[in-house]
Tab-separated table of C-alpha atoms and ligand atoms in Angstrom:
chain	number	residue	atom	x	y	z
A	2	MET	CA	-43.266	9.981	-87.046
A	3	SER	CA	-40.016	7.966	-85.929
A	4	ALA	CA	-39.554	5.208	-83.879
A	5	ALA	CA	-40.063	5.084	-79.879
A	6	ASN	CA	-36.554	4.226	-78.149
A	7	LEU	CA	-37.841	1.338	-76.401
A	8	LEU	CA	-34.605	2.398	-73.819
A	9	ASP	CA	-36.295	5.232	-72.542
A	10	PHE	CA	-39.311	3.403	-70.760
A	11	ASP	CA	-38.824	2.325	-67.564
A	12	LEU	CA	-41.650	-0.191	-66.828
A	13	GLU	CA	-44.715	1.376	-66.298
A	14	GLY	CA	-43.855	3.887	-69.352
A	15	LEU	CA	-43.206	0.416	-71.480
A	16	ALA	CA	-46.663	-0.723	-70.265
A	17	VAL	CA	-48.715	2.419	-71.198
A	18	PHE	CA	-47.189	2.168	-74.399
A	19	CYS	CA	-48.113	-1.795	-74.897
A	20	GLU	CA	-51.412	-0.006	-73.910
A	21	GLN	CA	-51.633	1.945	-77.141
A	22	LEU	CA	-50.245	-0.066	-79.191
A	23	GLY	CA	-53.426	-2.304	-78.043
A	24	GLU	CA	-51.542	-4.969	-75.897
A	25	LYS	CA	-52.258	-5.826	-72.570
A	26	ARG	CA	-49.987	-4.263	-69.922
A	27	PHE	CA	-47.993	-7.477	-68.704
A	28	ARG	CA	-46.697	-7.595	-71.883
A	29	ALA	CA	-43.972	-4.944	-71.176
A	30	THR	CA	-42.992	-7.578	-68.430
A	31	GLN	CA	-41.695	-9.639	-71.393
A	32	LEU	CA	-40.156	-6.927	-73.726
A	33	PHE	CA	-38.640	-5.428	-70.816
A	34	ARG	CA	-37.127	-8.753	-69.441
A	35	TRP	CA	-35.681	-9.073	-72.836
A	36	ILE	CA	-34.492	-6.024	-73.562
A	37	HIS	CA	-32.666	-5.697	-69.966
A	38	GLN	CA	-32.098	-8.977	-68.787
A	39	LYS	CA	-30.945	-10.520	-72.288
A	40	GLY	CA	-29.866	-7.645	-74.294
A	41	ALA	CA	-31.994	-8.900	-77.488
A	42	THR	CA	-31.650	-5.751	-79.978
A	43	ARG	CA	-34.178	-7.168	-82.573
A	44	PHE	CA	-37.908	-8.211	-81.597
A	45	ASP	CA	-37.442	-11.254	-83.889
A	46	GLN	CA	-34.722	-12.556	-81.379
A	47	MET	CA	-38.158	-12.216	-78.555
A	48	SER	CA	-39.243	-15.991	-78.753
A	49	ASP	CA	-41.988	-15.682	-76.095
A	50	LEU	CA	-43.330	-12.402	-77.237
A	51	ALA	CA	-46.822	-12.980	-79.658
A	52	LYS	CA	-45.942	-12.862	-83.344
A	53	SER	CA	-48.968	-10.246	-83.622
A	54	LEU	CA	-46.563	-8.087	-81.271
A	55	ARG	CA	-43.493	-8.333	-82.952
A	56	GLY	CA	-44.972	-7.580	-85.854
A	57	LYS	CA	-46.319	-3.959	-84.501
A	58	LEU	CA	-43.267	-3.668	-82.191
A	59	GLN	CA	-41.109	-3.533	-85.711
A	60	GLY	CA	-42.644	-0.532	-87.050
A	61	VAL	CA	-43.092	1.477	-84.155
A	62	ALA	CA	-40.179	1.087	-82.113
A	63	SER	CA	-36.355	0.400	-81.943
A	64	ILE	CA	-34.065	-0.173	-79.176
A	65	GLU	CA	-31.340	2.522	-79.864
A	66	ALA	CA	-27.828	1.669	-78.785
A	67	LEU	CA	-24.565	4.096	-78.149
A	68	LYS	CA	-22.613	4.137	-81.131
A	69	VAL	CA	-18.934	2.861	-79.199
A	70	ILE	CA	-16.309	5.879	-80.425
A	71	SER	CA	-12.915	3.836	-78.590
A	72	GLU	CA	-12.240	1.013	-75.099
A	73	HIS	CA	-9.356	2.288	-73.414
A	74	VAL	CA	-8.449	-1.239	-71.146
A	75	SER	CA	-6.179	-0.313	-68.001
A	76	SER	CA	-3.870	-3.057	-66.948
A	77	ASP	CA	-5.858	-3.189	-63.398
A	78	GLY	CA	-9.354	-4.067	-65.486
A	79	THR	CA	-11.092	-0.600	-65.177
A	80	ILE	CA	-12.523	0.055	-68.355
A	81	LYS	CA	-13.511	2.985	-69.893
A	82	TRP	CA	-15.140	3.537	-72.863
A	83	LEU	CA	-16.132	6.619	-74.866
A	84	PHE	CA	-19.727	6.859	-76.603
A	85	ASP	CA	-20.811	9.387	-79.390
A	86	VAL	CA	-23.804	10.959	-78.873
A	87	GLY	CA	-24.219	12.973	-81.970
A	88	ASP	CA	-23.089	17.014	-83.339
A	89	GLY	CA	-19.470	16.056	-82.451
A	90	ASN	CA	-20.075	15.196	-78.186
A	91	ALA	CA	-19.025	12.384	-76.471
A	92	ILE	CA	-19.711	10.806	-73.356
A	93	GLU	CA	-17.653	8.394	-71.305
A	94	SER	CA	-18.584	5.854	-68.977
A	95	VAL	CA	-16.068	3.607	-67.419
A	96	PHE	CA	-15.822	0.331	-65.139
A	97	ILE	CA	-14.253	-0.518	-62.236
A	98	PRO	CA	-14.101	-4.335	-61.289
A	99	GLU	CA	-12.849	-5.143	-58.029
A	100	ASP	CA	-12.888	-7.775	-55.998
A	101	ASP	CA	-16.097	-7.600	-53.710
A	102	ARG	CA	-17.901	-5.402	-56.002
A	103	ALA	CA	-18.178	-4.161	-59.872
A	104	THR	CA	-19.092	-1.206	-60.495
A	105	LEU	CA	-19.783	1.128	-63.770
A	106	CYS	CA	-19.881	5.157	-63.675
A	107	ILE	CA	-22.522	6.317	-65.626
A	108	SER	CA	-22.769	9.953	-67.319
A	109	SER	CA	-25.840	12.448	-66.915
A	110	GLN	CA	-25.344	14.563	-69.617
A	111	ALA	CA	-23.284	15.850	-72.545
A	112	GLY	CA	-20.973	18.520	-71.047
A	113	CYS	CA	-22.200	20.181	-67.935
A	114	ALA	CA	-23.232	23.982	-67.221
A	115	VAL	CA	-21.872	23.786	-63.435
A	116	GLY	CA	-18.280	24.441	-64.392
A	117	CYS	CA	-16.162	23.087	-60.714
A	118	ARG	CA	-13.026	24.091	-61.122
A	119	PHE	CA	-11.648	20.952	-60.877
A	120	CYS	CA	-13.443	19.148	-63.717
A	121	SER	CA	-12.281	18.803	-67.233
A	122	THR	CA	-16.054	18.014	-68.224
A	123	GLY	CA	-16.935	21.092	-66.630
A	124	HIS	CA	-14.492	23.128	-68.638
A	125	GLN	CA	-16.312	21.810	-71.624
A	126	GLY	CA	-19.343	23.652	-70.632
A	127	PHE	CA	-22.689	21.661	-71.705
A	128	SER	CA	-24.052	20.718	-74.373
A	129	ARG	CA	-26.924	18.751	-73.800
A	130	ASN	CA	-29.184	16.969	-71.034
A	131	LEU	CA	-28.669	12.657	-72.351
A	132	SER	CA	-32.194	11.269	-72.753
A	133	THR	CA	-33.199	8.260	-70.159
A	134	GLY	CA	-32.454	6.297	-73.690
A	135	GLU	CA	-28.577	7.391	-73.318
A	136	ILE	CA	-28.210	6.629	-69.899
A	137	ILE	CA	-29.844	3.372	-69.343
A	138	ALA	CA	-27.499	2.172	-72.717
A	139	GLN	CA	-24.511	2.828	-70.750
A	140	LEU	CA	-25.227	0.099	-68.443
A	141	TRP	CA	-27.338	-2.168	-71.104
A	142	PHE	CA	-24.191	-1.721	-73.344
A	143	ALA	CA	-21.720	-2.508	-70.508
A	144	GLU	CA	-23.384	-5.330	-68.908
A	145	HIS	CA	-24.369	-7.577	-71.541
A	146	LEU	CA	-20.872	-6.839	-73.804
A	147	LEU	CA	-18.663	-7.971	-70.450
A	148	ARG	CA	-21.243	-10.919	-69.896
A	149	GLN	CA	-20.545	-12.387	-74.020
A	150	ARG	CA	-17.194	-10.921	-73.147
A	151	PHE	CA	-16.580	-13.253	-69.780
A	152	GLY	CA	-18.532	-16.056	-71.362
A	153	ARG	CA	-21.130	-15.098	-67.939
A	154	THR	CA	-24.453	-15.705	-68.123
A	155	ASP	CA	-25.137	-13.926	-64.150
A	156	ARG	CA	-25.507	-10.192	-63.655
A	157	ILE	CA	-21.562	-8.385	-63.519
A	158	ILE	CA	-22.815	-4.946	-62.178
A	159	SER	CA	-23.379	-4.824	-59.081
A	160	ASN	CA	-23.543	-0.994	-58.297
A	161	VAL	CA	-24.193	2.067	-60.573
A	162	VAL	CA	-22.794	5.378	-59.810
A	163	MET	CA	-24.059	8.280	-61.527
A	164	MET	CA	-20.943	10.270	-61.177
A	165	GLY	CA	-19.472	10.555	-64.974
A	166	MET	CA	-20.229	13.771	-67.215
A	167	GLY	CA	-22.866	15.949	-66.460
A	168	GLU	CA	-24.688	17.148	-63.266
A	169	PRO	CA	-27.507	14.493	-62.718
A	170	LEU	CA	-29.795	16.671	-60.575
A	171	GLN	CA	-30.380	18.789	-63.469
A	172	ASN	CA	-31.188	16.040	-65.727
A	173	TYR	CA	-34.035	15.140	-63.502
A	174	ALA	CA	-36.829	14.015	-65.660
A	175	ALA	CA	-34.518	11.075	-67.708
A	176	LEU	CA	-32.584	10.479	-64.635
A	177	VAL	CA	-35.581	9.283	-62.313
A	178	PRO	CA	-37.021	6.865	-64.703
A	179	ALA	CA	-32.780	5.229	-65.723
A	180	LEU	CA	-33.245	4.789	-62.304
A	181	ARG	CA	-36.009	3.259	-62.102
A	182	ILE	CA	-34.851	0.677	-64.611
A	183	MET	CA	-31.585	-0.275	-62.679
A	184	LEU	CA	-33.559	-1.036	-59.451
A	185	ASP	CA	-36.291	-3.059	-61.064
A	186	ASP	CA	-36.874	-6.617	-60.415
A	187	HIS	CA	-37.442	-7.137	-64.408
A	188	GLY	CA	-34.684	-4.698	-65.300
A	189	TYR	CA	-31.410	-4.956	-63.565
A	190	GLY	CA	-32.659	-5.971	-60.224
A	191	LEU	CA	-29.885	-3.185	-58.140
A	192	SER	CA	-30.519	-2.639	-54.641
A	193	ARG	CA	-30.871	0.916	-54.210
A	194	ARG	CA	-27.873	0.608	-51.546
A	195	ARG	CA	-26.067	-0.045	-54.710
A	196	VAL	CA	-27.049	2.850	-56.797
A	197	THR	CA	-25.167	6.600	-55.900
A	198	VAL	CA	-26.485	9.632	-56.983
A	199	SER	CA	-23.697	12.334	-57.302
A	200	THR	CA	-24.974	15.977	-56.530
A	201	SER	CA	-22.926	18.851	-56.860
A	202	GLY	CA	-25.765	19.954	-54.442
A	203	VAL	CA	-28.850	21.035	-56.484
A	204	VAL	CA	-30.669	21.235	-53.088
A	205	PRO	CA	-34.416	21.409	-54.475
A	206	MET	CA	-34.055	18.321	-56.682
A	207	ILE	CA	-32.353	16.320	-53.366
A	208	GLU	CA	-35.589	17.263	-52.288
A	209	ARG	CA	-37.575	15.806	-55.417
A	210	LEU	CA	-35.250	12.790	-55.848
A	211	GLN	CA	-35.922	11.171	-51.315
A	212	LYS	CA	-39.798	11.752	-52.630
A	213	ASP	CA	-39.707	10.194	-56.029
A	214	CYS	CA	-36.474	7.153	-56.082
A	215	PRO	CA	-34.220	7.610	-53.284
A	216	VAL	CA	-31.117	5.629	-53.688
A	217	ALA	CA	-27.649	6.679	-52.458
A	218	LEU	CA	-26.354	10.290	-52.182
A	219	ALA	CA	-23.444	11.123	-52.675
A	220	VAL	CA	-22.706	15.205	-52.170
A	221	SER	CA	-19.671	16.835	-54.009
A	222	LEU	CA	-18.613	19.170	-51.459
A	223	HIS	CA	-14.631	19.708	-51.927
A	224	ALA	CA	-14.653	22.922	-49.213
A	225	PRO	CA	-15.420	23.427	-45.699
A	226	ASN	CA	-17.134	27.378	-45.771
A	227	ASP	CA	-19.347	29.022	-48.222
A	228	GLY	CA	-16.091	31.409	-49.874
A	229	LEU	CA	-14.438	28.649	-50.775
A	230	ARG	CA	-16.910	26.658	-52.601
A	231	ASP	CA	-18.142	29.620	-54.115
A	232	GLU	CA	-15.213	29.440	-56.146
A	233	LEU	CA	-14.845	25.847	-56.517
A	234	VAL	CA	-18.377	24.751	-57.015
A	235	PRO	CA	-20.258	27.508	-58.488
A	236	LEU	CA	-23.412	26.264	-57.670
A	237	ASN	CA	-22.638	27.312	-54.293
A	238	ARG	CA	-23.469	30.471	-54.790
A	239	LYS	CA	-26.916	29.502	-55.627
A	240	TYR	CA	-27.606	26.845	-52.752
A	241	PRO	CA	-24.700	27.677	-49.989
A	242	ILE	CA	-23.376	24.565	-47.920
A	243	ASP	CA	-26.025	25.105	-44.694
A	244	GLU	CA	-29.139	24.728	-47.073
A	245	LEU	CA	-27.077	21.952	-48.775
A	246	LEU	CA	-26.311	20.020	-45.036
A	247	GLN	CA	-30.205	20.720	-44.275
A	248	ALA	CA	-31.423	19.065	-47.576
A	249	CYS	CA	-28.777	15.946	-47.123
A	250	SER	CA	-29.949	15.325	-42.929
A	251	GLU	CA	-33.282	15.518	-44.676
A	252	TYR	CA	-32.938	13.145	-47.499
A	253	LEU	CA	-31.733	10.568	-44.753
A	254	THR	CA	-35.144	10.287	-42.967
A	255	ALA	CA	-35.931	8.254	-46.616
A	256	ALA	CA	-33.207	7.166	-47.651
A	257	PRO	CA	-31.107	3.500	-48.431
A	258	ARG	CA	-28.081	4.581	-46.627
A	259	ASP	CA	-27.502	6.287	-43.116
A	260	PHE	CA	-25.030	8.171	-44.075
A	261	ILE	CA	-24.337	10.544	-47.429
A	262	THR	CA	-20.778	10.763	-48.663
A	263	PHE	CA	-19.095	13.831	-48.649
A	264	GLU	CA	-17.013	13.828	-52.009
A	265	TYR	CA	-13.338	16.052	-51.134
A	266	CYS	CA	-11.348	16.796	-54.246
A	267	MET	CA	-7.785	17.080	-52.629
A	268	LEU	CA	-6.708	20.591	-54.175
A	269	ASP	CA	-2.968	21.378	-53.271
A	270	GLY	CA	-2.317	24.254	-51.288
A	271	VAL	CA	-5.957	25.609	-52.034
A	272	ASN	CA	-8.349	23.178	-49.796
A	273	ASP	CA	-6.243	20.611	-48.415
A	274	THR	CA	-4.921	23.003	-45.140
A	275	ASP	CA	-5.129	21.487	-41.428
A	276	VAL	CA	-7.098	24.656	-40.827
A	277	HIS	CA	-9.259	23.380	-43.729
A	278	ALA	CA	-10.025	20.496	-42.065
A	279	ARG	CA	-10.450	21.555	-38.589
A	280	GLN	CA	-13.533	23.548	-40.554
A	281	LEU	CA	-14.383	20.392	-42.743
A	282	ILE	CA	-14.965	18.627	-39.102
A	283	ASP	CA	-16.895	21.729	-37.445
A	284	LEU	CA	-19.251	21.414	-40.408
A	285	VAL	CA	-20.449	17.972	-40.122
A	286	ARG	CA	-19.675	16.843	-36.907
A	287	GLY	CA	-23.023	15.957	-34.816
A	288	ARG	CA	-25.053	17.809	-37.322
A	289	ILE	CA	-24.978	14.986	-40.363
A	290	SER	CA	-24.464	11.428	-40.701
A	291	CYS	CA	-21.459	11.425	-43.242
A	292	LYS	CA	-18.384	9.353	-45.059
A	293	ILE	CA	-16.130	11.376	-45.955
A	294	ASN	CA	-14.548	10.622	-49.528
A	295	LEU	CA	-10.492	12.621	-50.246
A	296	ILE	CA	-9.986	12.045	-54.002
A	297	PRO	CA	-6.818	12.352	-55.471
A	298	PHE	CA	-6.857	15.518	-57.934
A	299	ASN	CA	-6.683	14.426	-61.578
A	300	PRO	CA	-4.802	17.277	-63.482
A	301	PHE	CA	-5.682	18.749	-66.489
A	302	PRO	CA	-3.867	21.029	-68.432
A	303	GLN	CA	-6.478	24.400	-68.482
A	304	SER	CA	-7.357	23.848	-64.248
A	305	GLY	CA	-4.178	26.010	-63.002
A	306	LEU	CA	-4.549	23.691	-60.135
A	307	HIS	CA	-1.748	20.821	-58.847
A	308	ARG	CA	-3.034	17.216	-56.915
A	309	SER	CA	-2.241	17.647	-52.960
A	310	GLY	CA	0.731	15.137	-52.001
A	311	MET	CA	-0.012	11.880	-50.173
A	312	ASP	CA	1.338	13.076	-47.143
A	313	ARG	CA	-0.478	15.682	-47.026
A	314	VAL	CA	-4.030	13.377	-48.047
A	315	GLN	CA	-3.079	11.244	-44.566
A	316	ALA	CA	-2.995	14.106	-42.537
A	317	PHE	CA	-5.381	15.563	-43.647
A	318	GLY	CA	-7.613	11.777	-42.974
A	319	ARG	CA	-5.907	11.418	-40.132
A	320	LEU	CA	-7.923	14.466	-38.638
A	321	LEU	CA	-11.352	13.806	-39.504
A	322	GLN	CA	-10.270	10.584	-38.555
A	323	ASP	CA	-9.462	11.344	-34.908
A	324	ALA	CA	-12.378	13.623	-35.007
A	325	GLY	CA	-14.450	10.747	-35.441
A	326	ILE	CA	-15.438	11.265	-38.925
A	327	VAL	CA	-15.393	8.244	-41.503
A	328	THR	CA	-12.521	9.201	-43.685
A	329	THR	CA	-12.128	7.032	-46.776
A	330	VAL	CA	-9.126	7.991	-49.327
A	331	ARG	CA	-10.238	7.453	-53.054
A	332	LYS	CA	-7.802	4.890	-55.341
A	333	THR	CA	-6.960	5.928	-58.792
A	334	ARG	CA	-8.411	3.351	-61.180
A	335	GLY	CA	-7.444	3.446	-64.720
A	336	ASP	CA	-4.300	5.581	-64.748
A	337	ASP	CA	-2.556	3.747	-68.207
A	338	ILE	CA	-5.425	4.766	-69.906
A	339	ASP	CA	-5.988	8.314	-69.038
A	340	ALA	CA	-6.210	11.242	-66.548
A	341	ALA	CA	-9.511	13.250	-65.332
A	342	CYS	CA	-12.866	12.042	-66.408
A	343	GLY	CA	-14.337	14.061	-69.021
A	344	GLN	CA	-10.729	14.667	-71.107
A	345	LEU	CA	-11.407	12.119	-73.554
A	346	ALA	CA	-14.539	13.247	-74.832
A	347	GLY	CA	-13.267	16.800	-74.301
A	348	GLU	CA	-10.100	15.968	-76.770
A	349	VAL	CA	-13.495	14.221	-79.238
A	350	GLN	CA	-14.712	17.977	-79.046
A	351	ASP	CA	-11.385	19.317	-79.863
A	352	ARG	CA	-10.849	17.092	-82.575
A	353	THR	CA	-14.959	17.743	-84.301
A	354	GLN	CA	-14.167	21.574	-83.881
A	355	ALA	CA	-11.076	21.049	-85.703
A	356	HIS	CA	-12.803	19.773	-88.470
A	357	LYS	CA	-10.370	16.236	-87.459
A	358	ARG	CA	-12.166	12.942	-88.462
A	359	MET	CA	-13.144	10.783	-84.481
A	360	THR	CA	-10.621	7.884	-85.183
A	361	ARG	CA	-13.305	4.594	-84.124
A	362	GLN	CA	-12.197	1.308	-83.377
A	363	PRO	CA	-14.651	-1.618	-83.861
A	364	ILE	CA	-15.739	-2.995	-81.104
A	365	SER	CA	-18.964	-5.299	-80.696
A	366	VAL	CA	-21.883	-4.424	-79.497
A	367	PRO	CA	-24.858	-6.669	-76.989
A	368	VAL	CA	-26.371	-9.220	-78.952
A	369	VAL	CA	-29.263	-11.277	-76.587
A	370	VAL	CA	-27.952	-13.666	-73.914
A	371	GLU	CA	-29.773	-17.062	-74.711
A	372	THR	CA	-30.155	-17.521	-70.965
A	373	THR	CA	-33.241	-17.543	-68.667
A	374	ALA	CA	-31.355	-17.107	-65.661
A	375	ARG	CA	-32.326	-14.544	-63.374
A	376	PRO	CA	-30.301	-11.869	-62.191
A	377	ARG	CA	-28.260	-12.579	-58.742
A	378	PRO	CA	-29.932	-11.266	-55.671
A	379	SER	CA	-27.982	-8.212	-54.820
A	380	SER	CA	-26.075	-9.032	-51.341
A	381	SER	CA	-26.215	-5.911	-48.605
A	382	ASN	CA	-22.916	-4.034	-48.084
B	407	LIG	S1	-17.894	17.934	-60.968
B	407	LIG	FE1	-19.877	17.150	-61.918
B	407	LIG	S2	-21.097	19.415	-61.633
B	407	LIG	FE2	-18.811	20.137	-61.238
B	407	LIG	S3	-18.767	20.297	-63.342
B	407	LIG	FE3	-17.793	17.834	-63.672
B	407	LIG	S4	-19.923	17.473	-63.855
B	407	LIG	FE4	-20.598	18.930	-63.474
């Protein structure tokens, strides 16, 4: 029997695991803190855990870090890691430091089945769902590596966005325990407002997330009408815009924020005209509390699409703002380290398929951080 990866368990799951070992449930809290707050990788580091429990854990449990393929550091401080998840698959995580926050963008699947036209990951197709452990290992790795690198003992990552590779709501069973670990005060202690799930619009799962673990919600809209959205986000054929907006309105009744973020990737001549802007206004105004985030497209060769000019993006944004809709234009970050999300991983897949060897750059992995400091409480936005 293979050892259980303890990164797979939220606190309740770990309590059940401890009970199965004949231990008291409260041992799980100690164990959980060692793993997530202190970045422990070995049981003999867990000094306040009973020796007998440490002995039991040796044989039946492990803490499985992801294998790092590469790290790219941008001149603006953005860091992108590429992780090997086996069978020639790679996933990406991106750390984005800003003045008032530090965000980690996390992947939920290797590849993606949704196949959005403007998305490099979508073009690679779907390989497999990540486990809870593989999702949370991205946060575990980044948080403890950066603490070590920056010589800090307090929490570094203040926000998590599930906007990396994959459609998180198509990996629901693994996603929800990972979210619970992020939110748990004994884990990463992030506020619900600072954890965002981004979806292309899996309507039934939006409804479930509202009940199971409401966090901030972002929706990849990208088009103001069903005809165009069918082309850009194929999932729209199953869950059209009207149903999606209905689910979003319902979600807001339990959400930690009082608006939904709609992501809108600006594609030259495709969805960026004044007509599209007016359709978008008619779609959302008076119907749903929202913020529109205009995203410059990151071109990649197979897409056949082009980035809208900045003048066009500004003009589009002005129309929305003049209509009273809160609109932001996403800054591009880490431009000097690569282009679109999913491209690095796509290159790994291509190389693997060509039976070429992956280039591994050594990188230090988290070790136990000797501190008893509790994470800094989140301040709300
Ligand atoms: S945009 Fe998101 S949902 Fe669409 S293909 Fe890319 S990863 Fe999948």
